[in-house]
Coordinates of C-alpha atoms and ligand atoms in Angstrom, one line a residue:
M1 CA -0.2 0.1 -0.1
A2 CA 1.2 3.2 -1.0
V3 CA 1.9 5.3 1.8
L4 CA 2.8 8.7 0.0
D5 CA 0.7 8.8 -3.4
M6 CA 1.0 12.3 -5.7
R7 CA -1.3 12.1 -8.2
D8 CA -1.3 14.6 -10.8
V9 CA 0.6 17.1 -8.1
S10 CA 1.8 20.9 -9.6
L11 CA 2.3 23.9 -7.5
T12 CA 2.9 27.5 -9.0
Y13 CA 4.9 30.4 -6.6
H14 CA 3.8 33.6 -7.4
P15 CA 6.5 36.7 -6.5
A16 CA 5.7 40.2 -7.9
E17 CA 7.8 39.2 -11.3
G18 CA 5.0 36.3 -12.4
P19 CA 3.9 33.2 -11.5
V20 CA 6.7 30.3 -11.3
P21 CA 5.0 26.6 -12.3
A22 CA 7.7 25.0 -9.8
V23 CA 6.0 21.6 -9.6
R24 CA 3.8 20.4 -12.9
H25 CA 1.2 17.5 -13.2
V26 CA 3.4 15.1 -11.1
N27 CA 2.1 11.6 -10.4
L28 CA 4.5 9.5 -7.7
S29 CA 4.1 7.1 -5.5
V30 CA 5.5 6.0 -2.3
D31 CA 4.9 1.9 -1.0
A32 CA 5.4 1.2 3.0
G33 CA 9.3 0.0 3.1
E34 CA 10.2 1.3 -0.3
V35 CA 13.2 4.0 -1.4
V36 CA 12.1 6.2 -3.6
G37 CA 14.5 8.5 -5.5
V38 CA 14.1 12.1 -7.7
A39 CA 16.8 13.2 -9.5
G40 CA 17.5 16.6 -11.3
E41 CA 19.2 19.6 -11.7
S42 CA 18.9 22.7 -9.5
G43 CA 16.1 24.6 -9.6
C44 CA 14.0 21.3 -11.7
G45 CA 10.8 21.5 -8.1
K46 CA 12.8 19.1 -6.0
S47 CA 12.6 20.4 -2.9
T48 CA 9.1 21.8 -4.3
L49 CA 8.3 18.8 -4.4
I50 CA 8.8 18.3 -1.0
S51 CA 7.3 21.3 0.6
T52 CA 3.8 19.9 -1.2
V53 CA 3.6 16.9 1.7
L54 CA 3.7 19.4 4.3
R55 CA 2.3 21.6 3.1
L56 CA 5.5 24.2 3.1
Y57 CA 5.3 26.3 1.0
P58 CA 4.2 30.1 0.6
K59 CA 0.7 31.3 2.2
S60 CA 0.4 33.2 -1.8
A61 CA 1.7 29.3 -3.9
T62 CA -1.5 27.8 -5.3
V63 CA -1.3 23.7 -5.2
D64 CA -3.4 21.0 -7.2
G65 CA -3.7 17.5 -7.2
E66 CA -3.8 15.1 -4.3
V67 CA -1.4 14.3 -1.9
L68 CA -2.1 11.4 -0.3
V69 CA -0.4 10.6 3.3
D70 CA -1.5 7.4 4.6
G71 CA -4.2 7.6 2.1
E72 CA -5.6 11.3 3.5
N73 CA -5.0 13.9 0.9
V74 CA -2.8 17.1 3.1
F75 CA -4.5 19.7 0.7
D76 CA -7.9 19.2 2.7
M77 CA -6.5 18.7 6.3
K78 CA -7.4 21.3 9.0
W79 CA -4.6 22.9 10.0
N80 CA -4.4 21.1 13.5
R81 CA -4.5 18.0 11.8
M82 CA -1.9 18.7 9.4
R83 CA 0.5 19.8 12.2
A84 CA 0.0 16.1 13.6
V85 CA 0.5 15.0 10.4
R86 CA 4.2 16.8 9.9
W87 CA 6.5 14.5 12.4
G88 CA 3.7 12.0 13.0
E89 CA 2.7 11.1 9.6
A90 CA 5.6 12.1 7.2
A91 CA 8.7 13.6 8.6
V92 CA 11.7 15.7 6.5
V93 CA 15.1 15.4 6.6
F94 CA 16.0 19.1 4.7
Q95 CA 18.1 20.0 2.6
G96 CA 21.3 21.9 4.1
A97 CA 19.7 21.1 7.5
L98 CA 23.1 19.7 9.4
H99 CA 23.8 23.3 10.1
S100 CA 20.4 23.7 11.3
L101 CA 21.6 22.0 15.1
N102 CA 21.3 24.2 18.1
P103 CA 24.9 24.4 18.7
I104 CA 24.9 24.8 22.2
Q105 CA 22.2 22.4 22.9
R106 CA 23.1 18.9 23.8
I107 CA 22.2 16.9 20.9
G108 CA 20.2 14.4 23.8
K109 CA 18.0 17.6 24.9
Q110 CA 16.8 18.1 21.3
L111 CA 15.9 14.9 20.1
V112 CA 13.8 14.3 23.3
E113 CA 11.5 18.2 23.1
P114 CA 9.6 17.0 19.4
I115 CA 8.8 13.5 21.4
L116 CA 7.6 15.1 23.9
V117 CA 5.6 17.5 22.0
H118 CA 4.0 15.0 19.9
E119 CA 3.5 11.8 21.8
K120 CA 0.9 11.6 24.4
G121 CA 2.1 10.2 27.7
A122 CA 5.3 10.7 26.7
T123 CA 7.9 11.3 30.0
E124 CA 11.3 12.7 30.2
A125 CA 12.8 9.5 30.8
S126 CA 10.3 7.6 28.2
A127 CA 11.8 10.0 25.9
M128 CA 15.0 9.8 26.5
K129 CA 15.3 6.1 26.6
K130 CA 13.6 6.2 22.7
V131 CA 16.1 9.1 22.0
R132 CA 19.2 6.2 23.0
E133 CA 17.8 3.4 20.5
L134 CA 17.3 6.0 17.6
L135 CA 21.1 6.6 18.5
D136 CA 21.5 3.0 18.1
Q137 CA 19.9 2.6 15.6
V138 CA 21.0 5.4 13.2
G139 CA 25.0 4.0 14.4
L140 CA 25.6 6.7 17.1
P141 CA 27.2 5.9 20.6
T142 CA 24.2 6.5 22.8
R143 CA 27.0 8.8 24.9
H144 CA 26.4 11.4 22.2
V145 CA 23.2 12.6 23.6
N146 CA 25.8 14.2 26.0
A147 CA 27.7 15.7 23.0
Y148 CA 27.4 19.4 22.0
P149 CA 27.0 19.3 17.9
H150 CA 30.4 21.0 16.9
Q151 CA 32.2 17.9 18.2
L152 CA 30.6 16.5 16.0
S153 CA 31.6 15.1 11.7
G154 CA 29.5 16.2 9.8
G155 CA 28.4 12.6 9.1
Q156 CA 27.6 11.9 12.5
K157 CA 26.0 15.3 12.2
Q158 CA 23.3 14.2 9.1
R159 CA 22.7 10.5 11.7
I160 CA 21.6 12.9 14.4
M161 CA 18.9 14.6 11.8
I162 CA 17.8 11.4 10.5
A163 CA 17.2 10.3 14.4
L164 CA 15.9 13.7 14.7
A165 CA 13.2 12.7 12.1
L166 CA 12.5 9.6 12.8
T167 CA 11.5 10.4 16.3
C168 CA 7.7 10.2 16.4
D169 CA 8.0 7.5 14.1
P170 CA 7.0 8.5 10.7
K171 CA 5.0 6.2 8.1
V172 CA 7.0 8.0 5.3
L173 CA 10.8 10.0 5.5
L174 CA 11.3 12.7 3.3
C175 CA 15.0 13.3 2.7
D176 CA 16.3 16.4 0.6
E177 CA 19.8 15.9 -0.5
P178 CA 20.8 14.2 2.6
T179 CA 24.4 13.6 1.6
T180 CA 25.3 16.9 -0.4
A181 CA 28.0 18.0 1.8
L182 CA 29.5 14.7 2.7
D183 CA 32.4 12.7 1.4
V184 CA 31.6 10.1 -1.2
M185 CA 32.3 7.2 1.7
V186 CA 30.1 8.8 4.5
Q187 CA 27.5 10.0 1.6
A188 CA 27.2 5.4 0.8
Q189 CA 26.8 5.0 4.0
I190 CA 24.1 7.2 5.2
L191 CA 22.2 5.8 1.7
D192 CA 22.4 2.5 3.0
L193 CA 21.1 3.4 6.2
L194 CA 18.6 5.1 5.2
K195 CA 17.7 2.1 3.0
G196 CA 18.1 -0.5 6.1
I197 CA 15.6 1.9 8.1
A198 CA 13.5 1.7 5.6
R199 CA 13.2 -1.7 5.3
E200 CA 13.5 -2.8 9.2
R201 CA 10.4 0.1 9.4
A202 CA 8.7 -0.8 6.7
M203 CA 8.8 3.0 6.3
G204 CA 8.6 5.0 3.1
M205 CA 11.4 6.7 2.2
L206 CA 11.9 9.4 -0.6
I207 CA 15.2 10.5 -1.3
I208 CA 16.1 13.7 -3.1
S209 CA 19.5 14.6 -5.3
H210 CA 20.7 15.7 -7.7
D211 CA 23.4 13.3 -8.2
L212 CA 21.9 9.7 -9.8
S213 CA 25.0 8.0 -9.5
V214 CA 24.5 8.3 -5.6
L215 CA 20.6 7.2 -6.2
S216 CA 20.8 4.2 -8.4
S217 CA 22.2 1.7 -6.2
N218 CA 20.3 2.5 -2.9
C219 CA 17.2 3.1 -4.6
D220 CA 14.1 0.9 -5.7
R221 CA 12.9 3.4 -8.4
I222 CA 13.8 6.2 -9.8
A223 CA 11.9 9.2 -10.8
I224 CA 14.2 11.5 -12.9
M225 CA 12.6 15.4 -12.9
Y226 CA 13.6 18.4 -15.6
A227 CA 11.8 22.1 -15.3
G228 CA 9.2 20.8 -12.3
Q229 CA 8.1 18.0 -14.5
V230 CA 8.8 13.7 -14.3
V231 CA 10.1 13.3 -17.2
E232 CA 10.9 9.2 -16.5
Q233 CA 10.8 7.4 -13.8
G234 CA 11.3 3.0 -13.4
P235 CA 13.2 0.1 -11.8
A236 CA 16.5 2.0 -10.5
L237 CA 18.9 -0.6 -12.0
D238 CA 16.9 -1.0 -15.6
L239 CA 16.3 2.3 -15.2
F240 CA 20.3 3.1 -14.9
Q241 CA 20.6 0.7 -17.5
N242 CA 18.6 1.4 -19.7
P243 CA 17.6 5.4 -19.9
A244 CA 15.3 5.9 -22.7
H245 CA 14.5 9.8 -21.8
P246 CA 17.6 12.0 -23.2
Y247 CA 17.6 14.2 -20.6
T248 CA 18.3 10.7 -18.5
R249 CA 20.8 10.0 -20.6
A250 CA 22.5 13.6 -20.3
L251 CA 22.2 13.4 -16.7
M252 CA 23.9 9.5 -16.4
G253 CA 26.7 11.4 -19.2
A254 CA 27.2 13.6 -16.9
F255 CA 29.3 11.3 -13.9
P256 CA 32.5 9.4 -14.6
T257 CA 31.6 5.8 -13.8
I258 CA 35.4 4.9 -12.6
G259 CA 36.0 1.3 -13.7
D260 CA 33.2 1.1 -15.9
G261 CA 35.2 1.6 -19.4
E262 CA 32.5 -0.5 -21.5
S263 CA 30.4 2.4 -20.2
R264 CA 28.2 3.9 -22.9
Y265 CA 27.1 7.1 -21.6
A266 CA 31.1 8.6 -21.1
P267 CA 31.3 11.8 -19.2
T268 CA 30.3 14.6 -21.4
G269 CA 28.7 16.8 -19.5
L270 CA 24.8 18.7 -20.8
P271 CA 25.2 21.8 -23.0
G272 CA 23.2 25.2 -21.4
D273 CA 20.8 24.9 -18.9
P274 CA 18.1 24.2 -17.6
P275 CA 14.7 26.5 -18.0
F276 CA 13.3 29.3 -15.7
P277 CA 10.2 27.6 -14.9
G278 CA 8.7 30.8 -14.6
D279 CA 9.8 31.5 -18.7
L280 CA 9.5 27.8 -20.3
P281 CA 9.9 26.8 -23.4
S282 CA 7.2 25.8 -25.9
G283 CA 6.4 22.0 -27.1
C284 CA 8.7 19.6 -24.4
S285 CA 10.6 21.8 -22.0
F286 CA 13.9 20.3 -23.1
H287 CA 13.8 20.4 -26.8
P288 CA 16.1 23.4 -26.0
R289 CA 18.6 20.9 -25.2
C290 CA 18.4 17.8 -26.7
P291 CA 20.5 15.8 -28.8
M292 CA 17.2 14.2 -30.7
A293 CA 15.1 17.7 -30.9
T294 CA 13.3 17.7 -33.7
D295 CA 10.1 20.3 -35.2
E296 CA 7.2 18.4 -33.4
C297 CA 9.6 18.8 -30.0
R298 CA 9.0 22.7 -30.3
T299 CA 4.9 22.4 -30.0
V300 CA 4.1 19.6 -29.7
D301 CA 3.3 19.3 -25.2
V302 CA 4.4 15.4 -23.7
V303 CA 2.5 13.6 -21.1
L304 CA 4.6 10.9 -19.5
E305 CA 3.2 7.6 -21.1
P306 CA 4.2 3.5 -20.6
I307 CA 7.6 3.2 -22.7
A308 CA 7.2 -0.4 -20.8
P309 CA 6.1 -3.0 -17.4
G310 CA 6.4 0.0 -14.6
R311 CA 8.6 2.2 -17.5
D312 CA 7.5 5.8 -18.0
A313 CA 8.5 8.3 -20.1
A314 CA 7.8 12.2 -21.5
C315 CA 9.3 11.9 -25.2
I316 CA 7.5 11.8 -28.1
H317 CA 11.0 9.5 -29.8
V318 CA 10.8 7.4 -26.8
N319 CA 7.6 6.7 -26.8
Q320 CA 7.3 6.2 -30.7
G321 CA 9.6 3.3 -29.8
V322 CA 13.5 5.8 -30.6
G323 CA 15.8 4.8 -28.2
A324 CA 13.0 2.7 -25.7
P325 CA 14.6 0.4 -23.5
Ligands
LIG401 N1 9.7 30.7 -2.6 C1 9.3 30.9 -3.5 N2 9.2 31.6 -4.5 C2 9.6 31.9 -6.1 N3 10.1 30.7 -6.6 C3 10.6 30.1 -5.8 C4 10.9 29.5 -4.0 N4 11.3 28.9 -4.2 C5 11.7 28.3 -5.5 N5 11.1 29.3 -6.4 C6 11.5 28.7 -7.0 O1 11.2 26.9 -7.9 C7 12.0 26.1 -8.3 C8 12.6 25.6 -8.4 O2 13.2 25.5 -7.2 P1 13.1 24.3 -5.9 O3 14.3 25.1 -4.8 O4 12.2 23.1 -6.0 O5 14.8 23.5 -6.7 P2 15.0 22.1 -6.8 O6 15.5 20.5 -7.8 O7 15.2 21.5 -4.8 O8 16.7 22.9 -6.8 P3 18.5 22.6 -6.1 O9 18.9 21.2 -6.6 O10 19.4 23.8 -6.6 O11 18.1 22.3 -4.6 C9 13.7 27.4 -9.5 O12 13.5 27.8 -10.6 C10 13.2 28.3 -7.7 O13 13.6 29.2 -8.0
LIG402 MG1 16.6 21.5 -3.5

């Protein structure tokens, strides 16, 4: 059963300069125990997509579609229900959050707080017991309850942020770039940890990254975003071995595969920048940078369509069988 089900979700910001449709018609679901990765370049709407789940967007933004958390549409929730769902049903490890720990408060105290606020009948003692268990679960010694943030490494702080997000036993955990500031070895450990936690707790997990290679070995499914839309999605290994959308191929080509002499996707980079969502090109948003673009791509709106079992892509060429897996 899907613990998170996003149905035709759109979000538009409304700054003074004009509307910015940052997320457009996204369909994405996460089952209990499943790890889903979302990859795409900076500005493609990844953090905005996460903000829809807990309604953490500005008041002036307009949303459309449905975001079902454990079957309940968050867009229909009253504020007191929404507050309970935050932490309780769905929790977020925010982008860059490892710098947001309170520098003058011990780790234990910071972790105890949400438990005391959100868990009925919790006492200081029961909450601290839970915090120790959580530290153990994220692979940290329990003595760290007495540590201050500056005494921990970046990787250890990120583990604390994960423990913090788990304090109220959410059904779905949303991780926004959980490893970006960390070295590659620690990145791998953190992703391994997240996957283990998702399986152990039968919790759904959505992991956002601009680095597709980071996600490929730790996710069950991957969705690729471009200019606010999901342009391809499918099982991680399948998508990684047979990327269908020209953007996915370009994104993969941007990362070298060390030791893989047979890699079909030699590092090439991708010329140009993604479009500003407030000023999108006509037709397929990717066409100005796409090596496969034809006249049709400049005029026809593309939609995500099935291309193989469990695989979808939004590209008229792929949908016509060119480059399909
Ligand atoms: N509060 C806001 N008001 C207006 N525009 C916004 C606001 N927040 C984000 N945007 C715009 O929405 C688009 C998507 O931003 P978002 O932060 O979701 O991208 P992202 O994929 O998370 O990027 P990154 O990888 O850099 O974190 C960007 O063009 C951004 O400028
Ligand atoms: Mg972001």
